[in-house]
């Protein structure tokens, strides 16, 4: 089956997570992604760690199915290489330092004069203008600026997300905006500029706590792994030292929870717990009762009771548990991809069955430099000279 983005070429001057995550998803849909990396060192995410058979966990996650071309974009002779690349490209993605793309002549305004069908996607921390334009932006810093830390963690201490959530948010909006821009170009014949800000992507995801604190109202309190305003909704220990996550959504579930799970049906009428607001206000007293009931159960027994009552629940899994998750295995979500370190497991991207997602190799640094340059019409002596000069 044809993949929806077959025939689309993406050139990306990318590093870290936001842009590589966006372009990897375009590659999943069949786009050709040519990743421009610095000679000798490449995308600095290659060196974040060496946990995957010597390769970086961040890099292998966001860079499969791409072609790696090493090119010093500041070199005097790099301009014709970029020009030929962009002449055949549909999309340019970049998340260089603020102002770098403009200095290289890669702004949308500059490129649109010659490449009117080109879609230019700029990803930055704070956007193309405003007082924060030139401010450095890393994932944790943007989590902080967006207010995420103010509502995440315990009452005593804020906590960051355990994954690069601001980068992921920006990557997802870059991905979806590029898809929309390709549809729009099909109607108008013209490209456009996309200005993706990590801050704006993250603040969009903060919609609930923002509106909850509307016009100076108290924001949701930090409640650890529990829900800030619904109770019981969070983790509870069981007698075998494990933890079970459960969540109630309405009063009907509260009655069933008392009867089937806690086996204390009279508790449903206790005025301290008769409504969600009352339960949330008296959560410490209710927590003690739930922990007492769960103390005589192991995690699987507690989950069995919750399942019997049709109360939402989950295991509190570790990363090792997720690798062997029975639902992922049953649905065949794991495949293997090639890499410089050999075959590695990779999760199929979420989606339907209309086509097979592309699951090609994770590239070695500069693996495709010679082949791509030759395809662009540069000769072997030119390529050899550029390599000797350190341009590639």
One Martini backbone bead per residue (centre of mass of N, CA, C, O) as a GRO file, in nm:
protein
  392
    1UNK     BB    1   0.097   0.036   0.020
    2UNK     BB    2   0.060   0.358   0.003
    3UNK     BB    3   0.199   0.628   0.131
    4UNK     BB    4   0.097   0.955   0.187
    5UNK     BB    5   0.422   1.081   0.161
    6UNK     BB    6   0.497   0.992  -0.100
    7UNK     BB    7   0.717   1.230  -0.266
    8UNK     BB    8   0.810   1.369  -0.010
    9UNK     BB    9   1.045   1.631   0.078
   10UNK     BB   10   1.268   1.664   0.361
   11UNK     BB   11   1.446   1.930   0.505
   12UNK     BB   12   1.671   1.911   0.801
   13UNK     BB   13   1.769   2.142   1.060
   14UNK     BB   14   1.845   1.940   1.329
   15UNK     BB   15   1.780   1.903   1.691
   16UNK     BB   16   1.721   1.698   1.932
   17UNK     BB   17   1.354   1.678   1.940
   18UNK     BB   18   1.128   1.842   1.803
   19UNK     BB   19   1.210   1.814   1.501
   20UNK     BB   20   1.278   1.507   1.486
   21UNK     BB   21   0.990   1.416   1.568
   22UNK     BB   22   0.840   1.539   1.333
   23UNK     BB   23   1.006   1.402   1.094
   24UNK     BB   24   0.964   1.108   1.174
   25UNK     BB   25   0.656   1.114   1.119
   26UNK     BB   26   0.686   1.175   0.821
   27UNK     BB   27   0.844   0.914   0.763
   28UNK     BB   28   0.624   0.716   0.852
   29UNK     BB   29   0.443   0.831   0.591
   30UNK     BB   30   0.697   0.839   0.353
   31UNK     BB   31   0.893   1.047   0.377
   32UNK     BB   32   1.170   1.222   0.278
   33UNK     BB   33   1.450   1.254   0.506
   34UNK     BB   34   1.693   1.514   0.525
   35UNK     BB   35   1.964   1.521   0.744
   36UNK     BB   36   2.137   1.786   0.880
   37UNK     BB   37   2.483   1.766   0.982
   38UNK     BB   38   2.755   1.792   1.161
   39UNK     BB   39   3.066   1.749   1.121
   40UNK     BB   40   3.172   1.479   1.345
   41UNK     BB   41   2.895   1.517   1.549
   42UNK     BB   42   2.622   1.621   1.499
   43UNK     BB   43   2.366   1.563   1.660
   44UNK     BB   44   2.368   1.610   2.003
   45UNK     BB   45   2.180   1.359   2.069
   46UNK     BB   46   2.395   1.136   2.014
   47UNK     BB   47   2.537   1.226   2.320
   48UNK     BB   48   2.342   1.188   2.567
   49UNK     BB   49   2.389   0.872   2.533
   50UNK     BB   50   2.452   0.482   2.561
   51UNK     BB   51   2.195   0.270   2.618
   52UNK     BB   52   2.182   0.153   2.300
   53UNK     BB   53   2.433  -0.009   2.216
   54UNK     BB   54   2.581   0.299   2.224
   55UNK     BB   55   2.327   0.456   2.186
   56UNK     BB   56   2.092   0.700   2.180
   57UNK     BB   57   1.779   0.720   2.299
   58UNK     BB   58   1.683   0.978   2.161
   59UNK     BB   59   1.783   0.922   1.870
   60UNK     BB   60   1.635   0.652   1.800
   61UNK     BB   61   1.346   0.763   1.842
   62UNK     BB   62   1.381   1.034   1.617
   63UNK     BB   63   1.563   0.884   1.341
   64UNK     BB   64   1.420   0.712   1.166
   65UNK     BB   65   1.408   0.701   0.818
   66UNK     BB   66   1.678   0.856   0.752
   67UNK     BB   67   1.904   1.091   0.604
   68UNK     BB   68   2.253   1.145   0.645
   69UNK     BB   69   2.400   1.476   0.620
   70UNK     BB   70   2.706   1.627   0.605
   71UNK     BB   71   2.713   1.992   0.684
   72UNK     BB   72   2.863   2.304   0.662
   73UNK     BB   73   2.657   2.579   0.650
   74UNK     BB   74   2.903   2.803   0.682
   75UNK     BB   75   3.026   2.737   0.436
   76UNK     BB   76   3.097   2.884   0.136
   77UNK     BB   77   3.008   2.601  -0.035
   78UNK     BB   78   2.710   2.530   0.081
   79UNK     BB   79   2.492   2.686  -0.077
   80UNK     BB   80   2.455   2.505  -0.337
   81UNK     BB   81   2.361   2.261  -0.181
   82UNK     BB   82   2.108   2.382  -0.052
   83UNK     BB   83   1.977   2.475  -0.316
   84UNK     BB   84   1.939   2.191  -0.440
   85UNK     BB   85   1.776   2.072  -0.213
   86UNK     BB   86   1.538   2.289  -0.216
   87UNK     BB   87   1.449   2.248  -0.515
   88UNK     BB   88   1.333   1.939  -0.421
   89UNK     BB   89   1.162   2.046  -0.193
   90UNK     BB   90   0.873   2.076   0.031
   91UNK     BB   91   1.036   2.084   0.314
   92UNK     BB   92   1.144   2.300   0.582
   93UNK     BB   93   1.331   2.226   0.878
   94UNK     BB   94   1.395   2.426   1.186
   95UNK     BB   95   1.606   2.439   1.516
   96UNK     BB   96   1.779   2.667   1.548
   97UNK     BB   97   1.907   2.924   1.650
   98UNK     BB   98   1.826   3.228   1.693
   99UNK     BB   99   1.874   3.363   1.359
  100UNK     BB  100   2.030   3.148   1.185
  101UNK     BB  101   1.855   3.115   0.931
  102UNK     BB  102   1.875   3.405   0.833
  103UNK     BB  103   2.191   3.411   0.805
  104UNK     BB  104   2.166   3.162   0.584
  105UNK     BB  105   1.909   3.218   0.394
  106UNK     BB  106   1.638   3.043   0.544
  107UNK     BB  107   1.410   3.212   0.509
  108UNK     BB  108   1.104   3.247   0.382
  109UNK     BB  109   1.142   3.520   0.238
  110UNK     BB  110   1.394   3.428   0.078
  111UNK     BB  111   1.289   3.152  -0.050
  112UNK     BB  112   1.015   3.236  -0.193
  113UNK     BB  113   1.136   3.366  -0.449
  114UNK     BB  114   1.226   3.054  -0.560
  115UNK     BB  115   1.016   2.873  -0.354
  116UNK     BB  116   0.678   2.877  -0.356
  117UNK     BB  117   0.625   2.561  -0.250
  118UNK     BB  118   0.766   2.603   0.012
  119UNK     BB  119   0.779   2.472   0.336
  120UNK     BB  120   0.835   2.656   0.641
  121UNK     BB  121   0.964   2.525   0.955
  122UNK     BB  122   0.975   2.692   1.262
  123UNK     BB  123   1.153   2.603   1.563
  124UNK     BB  124   1.098   2.733   1.894
  125UNK     BB  125   1.065   2.853   2.206
  126UNK     BB  126   0.907   3.170   2.145
  127UNK     BB  127   0.948   3.271   1.864
  128UNK     BB  128   0.994   3.535   1.614
  129UNK     BB  129   0.891   3.720   1.851
  130UNK     BB  130   0.946   3.917   2.103
  131UNK     BB  131   1.116   3.930   2.412
  132UNK     BB  132   1.192   3.597   2.383
  133UNK     BB  133   1.329   3.525   2.110
  134UNK     BB  134   1.655   3.496   2.229
  135UNK     BB  135   1.588   3.283   2.426
  136UNK     BB  136   1.668   3.022   2.583
  137UNK     BB  137   1.537   2.675   2.510
  138UNK     BB  138   1.438   2.427   2.723
  139UNK     BB  139   1.228   2.204   2.830
  140UNK     BB  140   1.226   2.277   3.136
  141UNK     BB  141   1.197   2.585   3.094
  142UNK     BB  142   0.918   2.566   2.952
  143UNK     BB  143   0.765   2.427   3.172
  144UNK     BB  144   0.799   2.669   3.361
  145UNK     BB  145   0.679   2.905   3.185
  146UNK     BB  146   0.392   2.738   3.145
  147UNK     BB  147   0.320   2.620   3.453
  148UNK     BB  148   0.360   2.314   3.498
  149UNK     BB  149   0.513   2.307   3.777
  150UNK     BB  150   0.276   2.442   3.950
  151UNK     BB  151   0.087   2.151   3.900
  152UNK     BB  152   0.348   1.966   3.953
  153UNK     BB  153   0.351   1.746   4.219
  154UNK     BB  154   0.385   1.842   4.531
  155UNK     BB  155   0.310   2.049   4.782
  156UNK     BB  156   0.631   2.094   4.836
  157UNK     BB  157   0.712   1.995   4.523
  158UNK     BB  158   0.804   2.035   4.223
  159UNK     BB  159   0.765   1.876   3.887
  160UNK     BB  160   0.868   1.723   3.622
  161UNK     BB  161   0.854   1.566   3.351
  162UNK     BB  162   0.977   1.244   3.240
  163UNK     BB  163   0.953   1.395   2.970
  164UNK     BB  164   0.973   1.592   2.668
  165UNK     BB  165   0.696   1.771   2.654
  166UNK     BB  166   0.764   2.036   2.500
  167UNK     BB  167   0.894   1.906   2.255
  168UNK     BB  168   0.655   1.724   2.181
  169UNK     BB  169   0.449   1.943   2.136
  170UNK     BB  170   0.601   2.089   1.910
  171UNK     BB  171   0.627   1.842   1.722
  172UNK     BB  172   0.322   1.795   1.684
  173UNK     BB  173   0.256   2.080   1.562
  174UNK     BB  174   0.446   2.058   1.327
  175UNK     BB  175   0.327   1.806   1.198
  176UNK     BB  176   0.029   1.907   1.163
  177UNK     BB  177   0.100   2.168   1.003
  178UNK     BB  178   0.236   2.033   0.763
  179UNK     BB  179  -0.005   1.871   0.670
  180UNK     BB  180  -0.187   2.118   0.624
  181UNK     BB  181   0.006   2.264   0.421
  182UNK     BB  182  -0.008   2.043   0.204
  183UNK     BB  183  -0.309   2.072   0.151
  184UNK     BB  184  -0.307   2.373   0.082
  185UNK     BB  185  -0.109   2.351  -0.160
  186UNK     BB  186  -0.304   2.174  -0.329
  187UNK     BB  187  -0.495   2.436  -0.369
  188UNK     BB  188  -0.271   2.687  -0.428
  189UNK     BB  189   0.054   2.619  -0.492
  190UNK     BB  190   0.157   2.718  -0.204
  191UNK     BB  191   0.345   2.801   0.037
  192UNK     BB  192   0.471   2.838   0.384
  193UNK     BB  193   0.475   2.958   0.716
  194UNK     BB  194   0.596   2.812   1.023
  195UNK     BB  195   0.544   2.905   1.379
  196UNK     BB  196   0.693   2.720   1.635
  197UNK     BB  197   0.618   2.713   1.983
  198UNK     BB  198   0.684   2.576   2.279
  199UNK     BB  199   0.516   2.756   2.460
  200UNK     BB  200   0.246   2.742   2.301
  201UNK     BB  201   0.216   2.436   2.309
  202UNK     BB  202   0.218   2.408   2.622
  203UNK     BB  203  -0.017   2.603   2.689
  204UNK     BB  204  -0.232   2.446   2.540
  205UNK     BB  205  -0.200   2.195   2.741
  206UNK     BB  206  -0.292   2.405   2.992
  207UNK     BB  207  -0.604   2.463   2.980
  208UNK     BB  208  -0.729   2.360   3.241
  209UNK     BB  209  -0.564   2.520   3.460
  210UNK     BB  210  -0.620   2.796   3.341
  211UNK     BB  211  -0.936   2.793   3.369
  212UNK     BB  212  -0.943   2.718   3.670
  213UNK     BB  213  -0.776   3.014   3.709
  214UNK     BB  214  -0.984   3.216   3.644
  215UNK     BB  215  -0.968   3.530   3.750
  216UNK     BB  216  -0.782   3.437   4.014
  217UNK     BB  217  -0.820   3.164   4.076
  218UNK     BB  218  -0.750   2.879   4.207
  219UNK     BB  219  -0.537   2.652   4.142
  220UNK     BB  220  -0.437   2.356   4.104
  221UNK     BB  221  -0.313   2.142   4.309
  222UNK     BB  222  -0.056   1.971   4.416
  223UNK     BB  223  -0.090   1.582   4.397
  224UNK     BB  224   0.097   1.426   4.253
  225UNK     BB  225  -0.054   1.126   4.132
  226UNK     BB  226  -0.302   1.273   4.190
  227UNK     BB  227  -0.585   1.422   4.161
  228UNK     BB  228  -0.670   1.752   4.230
  229UNK     BB  229  -1.025   1.723   4.204
  230UNK     BB  230  -1.040   1.405   4.216
  231UNK     BB  231  -1.209   1.159   4.440
  232UNK     BB  232  -1.073   0.878   4.380
  233UNK     BB  233  -0.751   0.960   4.201
  234UNK     BB  234  -0.496   0.721   4.213
  235UNK     BB  235  -0.262   0.598   4.426
  236UNK     BB  236  -0.246   0.259   4.583
  237UNK     BB  237  -0.156   0.051   4.820
  238UNK     BB  238  -0.055  -0.282   4.872
  239UNK     BB  239   0.025  -0.574   5.049
  240UNK     BB  240   0.284  -0.633   4.832
  241UNK     BB  241   0.412  -0.330   4.767
  242UNK     BB  242   0.230  -0.224   4.563
  243UNK     BB  243   0.056  -0.037   4.296
  244UNK     BB  244  -0.262   0.123   4.241
  245UNK     BB  245  -0.467   0.257   3.991
  246UNK     BB  246  -0.748   0.483   4.038
  247UNK     BB  247  -1.091   0.590   3.910
  248UNK     BB  248  -1.346   0.825   3.971
  249UNK     BB  249  -1.646   0.997   3.810
  250UNK     BB  250  -1.900   0.911   3.997
  251UNK     BB  251  -2.163   0.818   4.206
  252UNK     BB  252  -2.210   0.536   4.103
  253UNK     BB  253  -1.917   0.439   4.142
  254UNK     BB  254  -1.904   0.487   4.447
  255UNK     BB  255  -2.107   0.272   4.530
  256UNK     BB  256  -1.960   0.030   4.399
  257UNK     BB  257  -1.691   0.063   4.542
  258UNK     BB  258  -1.797   0.012   4.831
  259UNK     BB  259  -1.921  -0.268   4.775
  260UNK     BB  260  -1.696  -0.434   4.594
  261UNK     BB  261  -1.411  -0.326   4.693
  262UNK     BB  262  -1.443  -0.246   5.007
  263UNK     BB  263  -1.692  -0.383   5.147
  264UNK     BB  264  -1.862  -0.089   5.231
  265UNK     BB  265  -2.171   0.019   5.171
  266UNK     BB  266  -2.221   0.244   5.397
  267UNK     BB  267  -2.006   0.456   5.291
  268UNK     BB  268  -2.179   0.596   5.064
  269UNK     BB  269  -2.349   0.773   5.299
  270UNK     BB  270  -2.125   0.935   5.388
  271UNK     BB  271  -2.100   1.278   5.415
  272UNK     BB  272  -1.783   1.301   5.357
  273UNK     BB  273  -1.844   1.118   5.059
  274UNK     BB  274  -2.107   1.198   4.876
  275UNK     BB  275  -1.907   1.378   4.713
  276UNK     BB  276  -1.648   1.493   4.542
  277UNK     BB  277  -1.596   1.741   4.717
  278UNK     BB  278  -1.593   1.584   4.984
  279UNK     BB  279  -1.371   1.381   4.913
  280UNK     BB  280  -1.152   1.593   4.853
  281UNK     BB  281  -1.165   1.732   5.139
  282UNK     BB  282  -1.144   1.408   5.269
  283UNK     BB  283  -0.892   1.239   5.158
  284UNK     BB  284  -0.737   1.129   5.406
  285UNK     BB  285  -0.963   0.956   5.526
  286UNK     BB  286  -1.016   0.789   5.268
  287UNK     BB  287  -0.736   0.679   5.224
  288UNK     BB  288  -0.724   0.510   5.485
  289UNK     BB  289  -0.957   0.318   5.405
  290UNK     BB  290  -0.834   0.207   5.144
  291UNK     BB  291  -0.567   0.102   5.261
  292UNK     BB  292  -0.700  -0.096   5.457
  293UNK     BB  293  -0.841  -0.269   5.236
  294UNK     BB  294  -0.563  -0.324   5.066
  295UNK     BB  295  -0.374  -0.471   5.276
  296UNK     BB  296  -0.519  -0.770   5.211
  297UNK     BB  297  -0.402  -0.716   4.918
  298UNK     BB  298  -0.304  -0.762   4.618
  299UNK     BB  299  -0.280  -0.620   4.319
  300UNK     BB  300  -0.452  -0.832   4.162
  301UNK     BB  301  -0.692  -0.833   4.357
  302UNK     BB  302  -0.764  -0.537   4.335
  303UNK     BB  303  -0.810  -0.540   4.027
  304UNK     BB  304  -1.034  -0.751   4.028
  305UNK     BB  305  -1.236  -0.578   4.183
  306UNK     BB  306  -1.238  -0.337   3.990
  307UNK     BB  307  -1.332  -0.498   3.745
  308UNK     BB  308  -1.600  -0.603   3.868
  309UNK     BB  309  -1.690  -0.283   3.909
  310UNK     BB  310  -1.590  -0.100   3.672
  311UNK     BB  311  -1.319   0.033   3.762
  312UNK     BB  312  -1.081   0.229   3.698
  313UNK     BB  313  -0.749   0.096   3.604
  314UNK     BB  314  -0.390   0.047   3.700
  315UNK     BB  315  -0.078  -0.007   3.657
  316UNK     BB  316   0.245   0.068   3.799
  317UNK     BB  317   0.473   0.098   3.572
  318UNK     BB  318   0.760   0.019   3.441
  319UNK     BB  319   0.975   0.011   3.186
  320UNK     BB  320   0.996  -0.299   3.194
  321UNK     BB  321   0.690  -0.349   3.173
  322UNK     BB  322   0.644  -0.211   2.893
  323UNK     BB  323   0.814  -0.403   2.718
  324UNK     BB  324   0.591  -0.646   2.831
  325UNK     BB  325   0.321  -0.560   2.739
  326UNK     BB  326   0.038  -0.736   2.660
  327UNK     BB  327  -0.105  -0.536   2.465
  328UNK     BB  328   0.129  -0.482   2.271
  329UNK     BB  329   0.174  -0.778   2.197
  330UNK     BB  330  -0.117  -0.849   2.093
  331UNK     BB  331  -0.091  -0.600   1.866
  332UNK     BB  332   0.198  -0.587   1.736
  333UNK     BB  333   0.387  -0.312   1.810
  334UNK     BB  334   0.654  -0.463   1.761
  335UNK     BB  335   0.959  -0.391   1.602
  336UNK     BB  336   1.232  -0.372   1.375
  337UNK     BB  337   1.541  -0.190   1.344
  338UNK     BB  338   1.797  -0.054   1.202
  339UNK     BB  339   2.151  -0.004   1.295
  340UNK     BB  340   2.476   0.053   1.387
  341UNK     BB  341   2.404  -0.178   1.630
  342UNK     BB  342   2.163  -0.301   1.500
  343UNK     BB  343   1.895  -0.450   1.598
  344UNK     BB  344   1.585  -0.280   1.700
  345UNK     BB  345   1.337  -0.188   1.886
  346UNK     BB  346   1.004  -0.069   1.768
  347UNK     BB  347   0.736   0.137   1.772
  348UNK     BB  348   0.457   0.166   1.638
  349UNK     BB  349   0.275   0.396   1.517
  350UNK     BB  350   0.005   0.547   1.568
  351UNK     BB  351  -0.283   0.396   1.402
  352UNK     BB  352  -0.385   0.263   1.131
  353UNK     BB  353  -0.442   0.024   0.831
  354UNK     BB  354  -0.394   0.170   0.542
  355UNK     BB  355  -0.082   0.146   0.621
  356UNK     BB  356   0.259   0.105   0.632
  357UNK     BB  357   0.484   0.193   0.829
  358UNK     BB  358   0.783   0.337   0.837
  359UNK     BB  359   1.086   0.114   0.929
  360UNK     BB  360   1.375   0.230   0.917
  361UNK     BB  361   1.678   0.320   0.958
  362UNK     BB  362   1.927   0.430   1.160
  363UNK     BB  363   2.158   0.664   1.108
  364UNK     BB  364   2.457   0.732   1.038
  365UNK     BB  365   2.691   0.956   1.030
  366UNK     BB  366   2.686   1.047   0.697
  367UNK     BB  367   2.579   0.799   0.525
  368UNK     BB  368   2.439   0.995   0.271
  369UNK     BB  369   2.623   1.207   0.147
  370UNK     BB  370   2.726   1.098  -0.127
  371UNK     BB  371   2.453   1.015  -0.256
  372UNK     BB  372   2.314   1.293  -0.244
  373UNK     BB  373   2.528   1.460  -0.396
  374UNK     BB  374   2.518   1.293  -0.654
  375UNK     BB  375   2.214   1.339  -0.709
  376UNK     BB  376   2.271   1.665  -0.736
  377UNK     BB  377   2.553   1.661  -0.933
  378UNK     BB  378   2.802   1.596  -0.787
  379UNK     BB  379   3.126   1.519  -0.787
  380UNK     BB  380   3.370   1.325  -0.668
  381UNK     BB  381   3.590   1.549  -0.646
  382UNK     BB  382   3.418   1.747  -0.487
  383UNK     BB  383   3.357   1.567  -0.247
  384UNK     BB  384   3.653   1.517  -0.169
  385UNK     BB  385   3.726   1.813  -0.120
  386UNK     BB  386   3.515   1.871   0.103
  387UNK     BB  387   3.623   1.661   0.297
  388UNK     BB  388   3.909   1.785   0.325
  389UNK     BB  389   3.778   2.069   0.433
  390UNK     BB  390   3.519   1.989   0.629
  391UNK     BB  391   3.224   2.031   0.500
  392UNK     BB  392   3.157   1.690   0.528
   0.00000   0.00000   0.00000
